[in-house]
Short mmCIF file of C-alpha atoms in Angstrom, two decimals:
data_model
loop_
_atom_site.label_atom_id
_atom_site.label_comp_id
_atom_site.label_asym_id
_atom_site.label_seq_id
_atom_site.Cartn_x
_atom_site.Cartn_y
_atom_site.Cartn_z
CA MET A 1 29.55 50.93 64.94
CA ILE A 2 33.22 50.60 64.87
CA LYS A 3 35.76 53.05 63.87
CA TYR A 4 38.51 51.83 61.50
CA GLU A 5 41.69 53.61 59.74
CA SER A 6 42.78 51.81 56.57
CA ILE A 7 45.78 52.88 54.30
CA PHE A 8 46.41 51.53 50.77
CA ILE A 9 48.99 51.80 48.47
CA THR A 10 48.20 51.60 44.93
CA ASP A 11 50.99 51.13 41.87
CA PRO A 12 52.82 54.20 41.11
CA ALA A 13 52.05 54.32 37.58
CA ALA A 14 48.08 54.53 38.52
CA THR A 15 46.90 57.81 37.38
CA ASP A 16 45.14 60.37 39.84
CA ASP A 17 41.54 59.50 37.97
CA GLU A 18 42.04 55.57 38.92
CA VAL A 19 42.94 56.47 42.18
CA ALA A 20 39.96 58.69 42.52
CA GLY A 21 37.97 55.54 41.09
CA PHE A 22 39.30 53.62 43.76
CA VAL A 23 38.18 55.53 46.51
CA LYS A 24 34.84 56.06 45.05
CA GLY A 25 34.34 52.23 44.81
CA PHE A 26 35.47 51.74 48.15
CA GLU A 27 33.41 54.24 49.70
CA ASP A 28 30.52 52.88 47.88
CA SER A 29 31.18 49.38 49.66
CA ILE A 30 31.57 50.88 52.84
CA THR A 31 28.10 52.87 52.50
CA ALA A 32 26.39 49.93 51.17
CA GLY A 33 27.58 48.02 54.46
CA SER A 34 25.97 50.56 56.78
CA GLY A 35 29.07 52.63 57.26
CA LYS A 36 29.96 55.89 56.65
CA VAL A 37 33.25 57.38 55.06
CA LEU A 38 34.63 59.90 57.90
CA GLN A 39 37.46 61.21 56.27
CA VAL A 40 39.93 60.59 52.63
CA GLU A 41 43.64 61.97 53.07
CA ARG A 42 45.40 61.83 49.27
CA TRP A 43 49.13 61.55 50.48
CA GLY A 44 50.28 61.36 47.00
CA LYS A 45 53.62 59.41 45.64
CA ARG A 46 56.42 58.41 47.98
CA ARG A 47 58.96 56.07 48.43
CA LEU A 48 58.07 52.64 49.89
CA ALA A 49 60.12 51.70 53.41
CA TYR A 50 61.15 48.67 51.20
CA ARG A 51 60.64 46.98 47.42
CA VAL A 52 57.32 45.52 47.29
CA GLY A 53 57.39 43.34 44.23
CA ARG A 54 59.24 45.28 41.60
CA HIS A 55 57.74 48.42 43.07
CA GLU A 56 59.64 51.27 45.10
CA ASP A 57 57.43 53.92 45.11
CA GLY A 58 53.51 54.01 45.51
CA ASN A 59 50.39 56.22 45.98
CA TYR A 60 49.05 56.34 49.26
CA THR A 61 45.54 57.11 50.73
CA LEU A 62 44.06 56.86 53.90
CA LEU A 63 40.23 56.29 54.56
CA LYS A 64 38.76 57.02 58.47
CA MET A 65 35.49 55.24 58.37
CA GLU A 66 32.99 53.83 60.94
CA CYS A 67 31.23 50.67 59.85
CA PRO A 68 30.49 46.99 61.21
CA PRO A 69 33.27 44.68 61.07
CA ALA A 70 31.89 43.03 58.16
CA ALA A 71 32.00 46.25 55.81
CA ALA A 72 35.63 46.53 57.12
CA ARG A 73 36.20 42.65 55.75
CA GLU A 74 34.53 43.60 52.62
CA LEU A 75 36.94 46.38 51.88
CA GLU A 76 39.96 44.52 52.65
CA ARG A 77 38.39 41.79 49.98
CA ARG A 78 38.34 44.48 47.41
CA TYR A 79 41.95 45.20 48.01
CA ARG A 80 42.97 41.82 47.60
CA MET A 81 41.06 41.61 44.29
CA ASN A 82 42.45 44.95 42.71
CA ASP A 83 45.78 44.19 41.18
CA ARG A 84 46.80 47.83 41.15
CA ILE A 85 47.09 47.82 45.00
CA ILE A 86 50.02 46.58 46.17
CA LYS A 87 49.73 47.09 50.10
CA TYR A 88 46.90 47.55 52.46
CA LEU A 89 46.36 47.65 56.16
CA THR A 90 43.20 48.50 58.11
CA VAL A 91 43.32 48.87 61.74
CA ARG A 92 40.29 49.47 64.49
CA LEU A 93 40.47 52.43 66.92
CA ASP A 94 39.64 51.45 70.29
CA LYS A 95 37.58 54.30 71.77
CA ASP A 96 39.25 54.20 75.17
CA LEU A 97 42.25 55.25 73.59
CA PRO A 98 43.24 58.64 72.65
CA GLU A 99 44.16 60.18 69.03
CA VAL A 100 47.72 61.85 69.37
CA PRO A 101 48.84 64.52 66.91
CA LEU A 102 51.66 63.27 64.57
CA THR A 103 53.69 65.90 66.15
CA GLN A 104 53.46 64.48 69.39
CA ALA A 105 53.84 61.13 68.72
CA GLY A 106 57.12 58.86 68.32
CA PRO A 107 59.90 57.59 70.17
CA ALA A 108 61.66 60.88 71.13
CA ALA A 109 58.44 62.33 72.77
CA GLU A 110 57.71 58.96 74.76
CA THR A 111 61.09 57.87 75.96
CA PRO A 112 62.73 59.44 78.87
CA ALA A 113 66.26 60.57 79.05
CA GLU A 114 68.52 57.78 80.43
CA PRO A 115 70.34 58.62 83.84
CA SER A 116 74.37 58.55 83.69
CA ASP A 117 76.10 56.24 85.81
CA LYS A 118 79.01 58.77 86.27
CA GLU A 119 79.22 59.97 90.03
#
């Protein structure tokens, strides 16, 4: 089994019940493909980084799962078929890469200070 993270953004007009229905259907799809959902995080309505079609906002949801590649492909196929989903991304998590907490991640934590040439 391979671990994946998948995030999808729904139309901001979608109700909480609709998004919960989407999540339930996606969970059923993953479990039908011999996988399991490890975690579901609902991030709520947020501003998009750039306009997608006519949308400036969207409801974000993150799924963490462990499944075979075929189940991940089926999940993305379901994303494409749903008109209420405006963007999605699924990434494979390699087992040799450590998980970094969000508070430590980012360019400020990784880039050392530049030495000055004034001497």
